[in-house]
Coordinates of C-alpha atoms and ligand atoms in Angstrom, one line a residue:
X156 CA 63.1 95.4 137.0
X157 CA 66.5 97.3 137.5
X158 CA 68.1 94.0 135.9
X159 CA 65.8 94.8 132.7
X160 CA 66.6 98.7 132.9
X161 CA 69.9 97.6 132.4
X162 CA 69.6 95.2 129.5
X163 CA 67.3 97.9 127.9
X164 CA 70.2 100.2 128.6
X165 CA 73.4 98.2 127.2
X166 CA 71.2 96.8 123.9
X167 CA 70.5 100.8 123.1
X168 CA 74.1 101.5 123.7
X169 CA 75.3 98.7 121.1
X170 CA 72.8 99.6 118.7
X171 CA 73.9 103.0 118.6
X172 CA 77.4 102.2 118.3
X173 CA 76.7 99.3 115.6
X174 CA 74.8 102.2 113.7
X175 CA 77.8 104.3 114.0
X176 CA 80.0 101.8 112.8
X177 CA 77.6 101.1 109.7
X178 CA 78.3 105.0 108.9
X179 CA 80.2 105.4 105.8
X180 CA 83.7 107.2 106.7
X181 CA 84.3 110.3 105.5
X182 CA 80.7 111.5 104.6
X183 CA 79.6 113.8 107.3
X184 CA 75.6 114.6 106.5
X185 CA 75.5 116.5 109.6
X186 CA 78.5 118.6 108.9
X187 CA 77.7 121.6 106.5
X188 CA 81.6 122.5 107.4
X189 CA 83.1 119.2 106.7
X190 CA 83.8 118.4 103.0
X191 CA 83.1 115.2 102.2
X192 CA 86.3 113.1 100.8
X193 CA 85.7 112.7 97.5
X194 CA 85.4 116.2 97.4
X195 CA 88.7 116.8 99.2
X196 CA 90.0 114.4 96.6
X197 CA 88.8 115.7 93.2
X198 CA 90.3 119.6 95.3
X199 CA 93.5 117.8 95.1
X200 CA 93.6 115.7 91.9
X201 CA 93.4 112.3 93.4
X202 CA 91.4 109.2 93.5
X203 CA 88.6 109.1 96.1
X204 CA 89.1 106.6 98.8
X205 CA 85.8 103.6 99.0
X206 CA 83.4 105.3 101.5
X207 CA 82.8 102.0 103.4
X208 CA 81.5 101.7 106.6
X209 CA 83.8 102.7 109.4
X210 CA 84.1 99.2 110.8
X211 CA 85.6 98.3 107.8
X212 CA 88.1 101.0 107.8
X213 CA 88.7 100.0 111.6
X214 CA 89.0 96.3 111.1
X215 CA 92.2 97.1 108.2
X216 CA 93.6 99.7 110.6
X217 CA 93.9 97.0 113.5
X218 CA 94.4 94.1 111.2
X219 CA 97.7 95.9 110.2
X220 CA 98.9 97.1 113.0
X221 CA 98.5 93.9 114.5
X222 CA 100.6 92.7 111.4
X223 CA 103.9 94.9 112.2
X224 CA 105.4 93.4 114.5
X225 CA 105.7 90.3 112.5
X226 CA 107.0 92.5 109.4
X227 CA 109.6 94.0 111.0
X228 CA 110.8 91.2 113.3
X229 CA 114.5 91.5 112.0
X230 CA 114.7 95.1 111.5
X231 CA 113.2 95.7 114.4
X232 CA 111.5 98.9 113.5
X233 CA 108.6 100.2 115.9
X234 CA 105.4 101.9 115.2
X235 CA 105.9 105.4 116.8
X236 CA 102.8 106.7 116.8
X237 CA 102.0 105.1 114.0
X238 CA 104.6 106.3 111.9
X239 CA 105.7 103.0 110.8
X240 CA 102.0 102.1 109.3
X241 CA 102.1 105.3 107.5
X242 CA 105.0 104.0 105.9
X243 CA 103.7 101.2 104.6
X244 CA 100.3 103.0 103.9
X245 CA 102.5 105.6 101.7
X246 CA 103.9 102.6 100.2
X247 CA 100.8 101.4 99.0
X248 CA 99.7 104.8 97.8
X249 CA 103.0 104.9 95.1
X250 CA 105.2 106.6 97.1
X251 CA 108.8 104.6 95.9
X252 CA 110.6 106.4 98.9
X253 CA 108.4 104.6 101.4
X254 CA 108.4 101.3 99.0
X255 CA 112.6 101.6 99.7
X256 CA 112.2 101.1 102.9
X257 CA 110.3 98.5 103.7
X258 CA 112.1 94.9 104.4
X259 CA 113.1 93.5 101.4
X260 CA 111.1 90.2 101.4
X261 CA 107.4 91.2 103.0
X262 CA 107.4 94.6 100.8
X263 CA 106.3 92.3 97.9
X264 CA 103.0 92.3 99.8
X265 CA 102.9 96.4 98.3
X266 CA 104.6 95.8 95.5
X267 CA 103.3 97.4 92.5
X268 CA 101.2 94.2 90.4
X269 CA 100.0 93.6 93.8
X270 CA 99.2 97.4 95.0
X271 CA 96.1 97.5 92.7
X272 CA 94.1 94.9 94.3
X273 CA 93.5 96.7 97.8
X274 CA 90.9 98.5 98.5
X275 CA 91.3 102.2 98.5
X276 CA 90.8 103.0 102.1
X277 CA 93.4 104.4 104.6
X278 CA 96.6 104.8 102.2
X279 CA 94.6 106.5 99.7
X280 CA 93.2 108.7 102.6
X281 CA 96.7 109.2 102.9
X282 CA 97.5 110.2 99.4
X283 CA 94.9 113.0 99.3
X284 CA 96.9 114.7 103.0
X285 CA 100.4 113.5 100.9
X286 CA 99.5 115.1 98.0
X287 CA 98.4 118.0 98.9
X288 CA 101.5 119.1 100.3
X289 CA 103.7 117.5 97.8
X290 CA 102.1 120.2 95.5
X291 CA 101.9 123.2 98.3
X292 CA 106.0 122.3 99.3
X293 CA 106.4 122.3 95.2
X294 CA 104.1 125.8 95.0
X295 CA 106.8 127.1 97.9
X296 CA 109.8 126.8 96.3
X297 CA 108.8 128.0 93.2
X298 CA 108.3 131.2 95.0
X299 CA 111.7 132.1 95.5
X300 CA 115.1 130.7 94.7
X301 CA 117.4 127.6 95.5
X302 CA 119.2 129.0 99.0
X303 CA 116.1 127.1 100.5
X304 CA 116.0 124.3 103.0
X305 CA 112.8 122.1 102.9
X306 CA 112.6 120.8 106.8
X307 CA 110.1 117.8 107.6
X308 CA 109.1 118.2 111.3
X309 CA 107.9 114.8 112.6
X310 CA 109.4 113.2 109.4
X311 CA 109.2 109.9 110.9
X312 CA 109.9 107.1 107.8
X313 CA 108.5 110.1 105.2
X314 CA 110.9 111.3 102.4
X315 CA 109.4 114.3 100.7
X316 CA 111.9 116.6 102.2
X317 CA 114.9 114.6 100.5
X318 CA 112.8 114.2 97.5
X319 CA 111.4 118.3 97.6
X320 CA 115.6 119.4 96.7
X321 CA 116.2 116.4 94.8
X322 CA 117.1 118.3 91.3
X323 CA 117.7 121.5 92.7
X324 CA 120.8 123.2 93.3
X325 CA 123.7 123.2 95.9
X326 CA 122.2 125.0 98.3
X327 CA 119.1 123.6 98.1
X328 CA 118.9 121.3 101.6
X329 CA 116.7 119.0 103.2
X330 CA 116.0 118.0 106.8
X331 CA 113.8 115.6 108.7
X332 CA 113.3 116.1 112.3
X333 CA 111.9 113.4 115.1
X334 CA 112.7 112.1 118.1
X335 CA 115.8 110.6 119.5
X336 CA 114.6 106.7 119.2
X337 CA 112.8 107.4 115.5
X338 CA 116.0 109.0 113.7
X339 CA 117.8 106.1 115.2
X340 CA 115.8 103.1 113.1
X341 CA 115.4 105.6 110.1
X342 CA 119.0 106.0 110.2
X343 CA 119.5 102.1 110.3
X344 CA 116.8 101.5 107.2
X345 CA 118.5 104.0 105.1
X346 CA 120.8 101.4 103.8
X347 CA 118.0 100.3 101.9
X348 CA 117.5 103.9 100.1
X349 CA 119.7 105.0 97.4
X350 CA 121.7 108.4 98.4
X351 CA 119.3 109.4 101.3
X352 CA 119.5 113.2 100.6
X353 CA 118.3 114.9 104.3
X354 CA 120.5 115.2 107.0
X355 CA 118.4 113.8 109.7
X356 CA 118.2 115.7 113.1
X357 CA 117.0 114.1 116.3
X358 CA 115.1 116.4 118.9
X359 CA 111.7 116.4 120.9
X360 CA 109.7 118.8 119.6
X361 CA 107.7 119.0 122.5
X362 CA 111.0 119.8 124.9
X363 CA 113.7 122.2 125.4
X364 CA 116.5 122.8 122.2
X365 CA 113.7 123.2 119.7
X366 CA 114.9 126.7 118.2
X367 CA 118.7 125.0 118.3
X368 CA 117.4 122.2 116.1
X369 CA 115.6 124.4 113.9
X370 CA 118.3 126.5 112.8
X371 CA 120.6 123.3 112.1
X372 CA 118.3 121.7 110.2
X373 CA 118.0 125.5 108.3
X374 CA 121.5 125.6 107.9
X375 CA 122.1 129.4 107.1
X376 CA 119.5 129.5 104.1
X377 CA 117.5 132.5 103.1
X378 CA 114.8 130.5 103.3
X379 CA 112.4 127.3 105.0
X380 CA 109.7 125.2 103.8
X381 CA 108.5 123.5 107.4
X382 CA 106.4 120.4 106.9
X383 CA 104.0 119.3 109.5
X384 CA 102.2 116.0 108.4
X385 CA 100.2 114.1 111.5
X386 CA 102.7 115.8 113.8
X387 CA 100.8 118.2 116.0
X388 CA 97.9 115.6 116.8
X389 CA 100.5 114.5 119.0
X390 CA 101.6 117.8 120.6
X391 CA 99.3 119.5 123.4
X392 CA 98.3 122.7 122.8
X393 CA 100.8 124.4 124.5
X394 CA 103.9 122.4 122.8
X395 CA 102.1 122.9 119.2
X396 CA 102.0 126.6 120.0
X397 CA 105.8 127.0 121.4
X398 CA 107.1 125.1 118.1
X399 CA 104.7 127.7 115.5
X400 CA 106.5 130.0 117.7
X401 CA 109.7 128.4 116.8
X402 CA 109.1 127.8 113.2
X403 CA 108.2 131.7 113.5
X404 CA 110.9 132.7 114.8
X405 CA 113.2 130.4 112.4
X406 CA 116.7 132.5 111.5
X407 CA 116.4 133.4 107.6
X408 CA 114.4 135.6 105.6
X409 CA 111.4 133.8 104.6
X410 CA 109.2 130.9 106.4
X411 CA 106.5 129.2 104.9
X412 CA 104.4 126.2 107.0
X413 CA 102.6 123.8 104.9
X414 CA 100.3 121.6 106.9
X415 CA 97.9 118.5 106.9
X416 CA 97.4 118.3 110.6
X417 CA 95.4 119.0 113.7
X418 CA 94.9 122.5 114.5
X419 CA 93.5 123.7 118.2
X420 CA 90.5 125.3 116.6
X421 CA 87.0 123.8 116.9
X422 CA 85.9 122.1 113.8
X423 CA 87.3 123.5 110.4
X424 CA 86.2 127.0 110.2
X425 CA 88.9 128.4 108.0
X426 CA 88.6 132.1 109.8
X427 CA 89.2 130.1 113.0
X428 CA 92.5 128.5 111.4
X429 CA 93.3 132.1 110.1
X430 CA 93.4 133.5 113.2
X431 CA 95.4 131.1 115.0
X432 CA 98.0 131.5 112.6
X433 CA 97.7 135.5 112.8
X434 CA 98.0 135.2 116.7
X435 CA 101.4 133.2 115.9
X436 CA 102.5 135.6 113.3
X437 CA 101.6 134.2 110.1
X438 CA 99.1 134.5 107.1
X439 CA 96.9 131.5 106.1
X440 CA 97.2 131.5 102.4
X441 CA 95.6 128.4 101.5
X442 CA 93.7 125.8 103.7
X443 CA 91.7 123.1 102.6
X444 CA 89.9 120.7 105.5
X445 CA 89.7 117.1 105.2
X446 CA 87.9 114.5 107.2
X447 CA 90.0 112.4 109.5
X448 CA 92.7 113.5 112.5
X449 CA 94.8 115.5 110.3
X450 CA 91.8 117.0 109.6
X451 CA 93.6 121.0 108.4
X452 CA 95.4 121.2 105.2
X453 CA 96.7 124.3 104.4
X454 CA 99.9 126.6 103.5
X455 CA 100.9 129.7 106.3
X456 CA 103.5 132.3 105.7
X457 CA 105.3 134.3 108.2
X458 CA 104.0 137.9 108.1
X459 CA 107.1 139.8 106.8
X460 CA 109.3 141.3 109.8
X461 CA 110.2 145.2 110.3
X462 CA 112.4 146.0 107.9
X463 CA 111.6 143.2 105.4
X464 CA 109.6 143.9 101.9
Ligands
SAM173 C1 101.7 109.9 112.4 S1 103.5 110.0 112.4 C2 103.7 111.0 110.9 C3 105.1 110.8 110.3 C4 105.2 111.6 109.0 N1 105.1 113.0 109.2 C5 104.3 111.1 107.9 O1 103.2 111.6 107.8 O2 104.7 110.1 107.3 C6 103.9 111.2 113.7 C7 105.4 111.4 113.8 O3 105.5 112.5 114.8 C8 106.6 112.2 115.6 N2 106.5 112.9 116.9 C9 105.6 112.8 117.8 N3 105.9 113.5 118.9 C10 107.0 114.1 118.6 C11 107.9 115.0 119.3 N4 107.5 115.4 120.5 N5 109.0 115.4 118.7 C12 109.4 115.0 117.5 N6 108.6 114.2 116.8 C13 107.5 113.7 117.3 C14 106.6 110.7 115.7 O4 107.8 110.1 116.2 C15 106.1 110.2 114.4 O5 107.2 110.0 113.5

């Protein structure tokens, strides 16, 4: 009898799980809050990723991270959390930056004849977070003028920083920000990139010199564009809220935070995302929720100080 119970018991398990994994990604019917992607993607002006099932999605996720090691067996690049298949996934998605990176021979595999014949699943999920704040760092700069620096935090392999100042003037500057081991191997790849043009900065985000590395990668502009792409899903709570504290507290006149990341909020309420940011000092200007980790998308400015207009 128990022996049965148990049988009954593991088969409703699996079938519930299986029925899970049948779901299509990114279409939440039980969510009211949660905008389905093709939604988030027509917000944004992209292509809508293929809502297939999740074990789909799942099975290309591990297929190519499974893959990686073998990719990068003589550069010897690793995937810190999972900064290294975001590369490639960028890659996919267009992004020539990314594409510059890769190793010479295997990139052919996302080279662009060949780009269009994979299915749009995680690298165009990818595109709708990168394009977002392509266009919300773009919308930030226009704001003001050139004595700006554009900082990636948790740049891993991106380069929108380099690419944000690209074209603008002298004092226009561009930092990316990771830890110790990451700026290492991006420092090693950038042979592969024409004229890299970020000065990359290596700190733990999550430790102690955080406001030091800040106001380096600043360099004595007026103002900062601080990126945060997939960075905070790896923070705890308390880290995430010690570097909005930083970024805060950042030494120029302006600050501006755009996002695609996890926030500590339940769910996506956008009032709930408002106040966090109000608690840290900042206005939430813009926010757009996606499904997925990095599941808050959005643009923050610090509240203007005593004695600024
Ligand atoms: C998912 S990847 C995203 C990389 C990049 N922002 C992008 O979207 O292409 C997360 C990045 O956060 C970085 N990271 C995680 N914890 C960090 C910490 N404590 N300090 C600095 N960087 C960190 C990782 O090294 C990694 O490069």
């Amino acid at each position: 009898m128990l022996k049965r119970m148990t049988l009954l018991v593991a088969l409703a398990r699996e079938t519930s799980s299986l029925n899970g994994a049948w779901r299509r990604r990114g279409v939440y019917r039980d969510r009211s809050d949660m905008p389905p992607l093709d939604a988030v993607a027509a917000a944004v002006g992209a292509a809508a990723p293929w809502a297939a099932p999740k074990w789909v999605w799942a099975f290309c996720w591990r297929a190519h991270a499974r893959l990686l090691p073998a990719l990068h067996a003589r550069d010897g690049l690793t995937n810190t959390c999972v900064n290294l298949q975001v590369l490639w996934l960028k890659a996919l998605a267009g992004d020539d930056a990314a594409y510059a990176l890769l190793p010479r021979g295997f990139r052919l595999l996302v080279a662009p004849p060949l780009r269009r014949f994979y299915p749009r699943l995680h690298h165009q999920n990818i595109k709708l977070r990168a394009k977002f704040l392509d266009d919300a760092v773009r919308d930030e700069l226009r704001r003001g003028d050139d004595d700006v620096a554009v900082v990636a935090l948790g740049a891993g392999f991106d380069g929108r920083a380099a690419r944000a100042v690209e074209d603008r003037g002298p004092r226009a500057r561009a930092a990316d920000v990771d830890l110790p081991e990451v700026i290492a191997q991006k420092r090693s790849v950038l042979g592969r990139a024409d004229g890299y043009g970020a000065e990359l900065i290596a700190c733990d985000l999550a430790g102690a010199g955080v406001e030091a590395a800040l106001a380096r990668a600043i360099g004595n502009r007026t103002r900062v564009v601080f990126v945060v792409e997939a960075l905070l899903i790896y923070l705890d709570a308390a880290a995430a809220e010690r570097l909005l504290d930083a970024c805060r507290g950042a030494p120029c006149a302006a600050v501006s935070l755009c996002f695609a990341d996890r926030l500590a909020i339940d769910g996506v309420d956008e009032a709930a995302a408002a106040r966090l940011f109000a608690d840290r000092g900042f206005d939430l200007v813009r926010y757009l929720p996606k499904p997925g980790l990095a599941r808050h998308m959005g643009v923050a400015r610090r509240r203007p100080r005593r004695g600024e207009s």
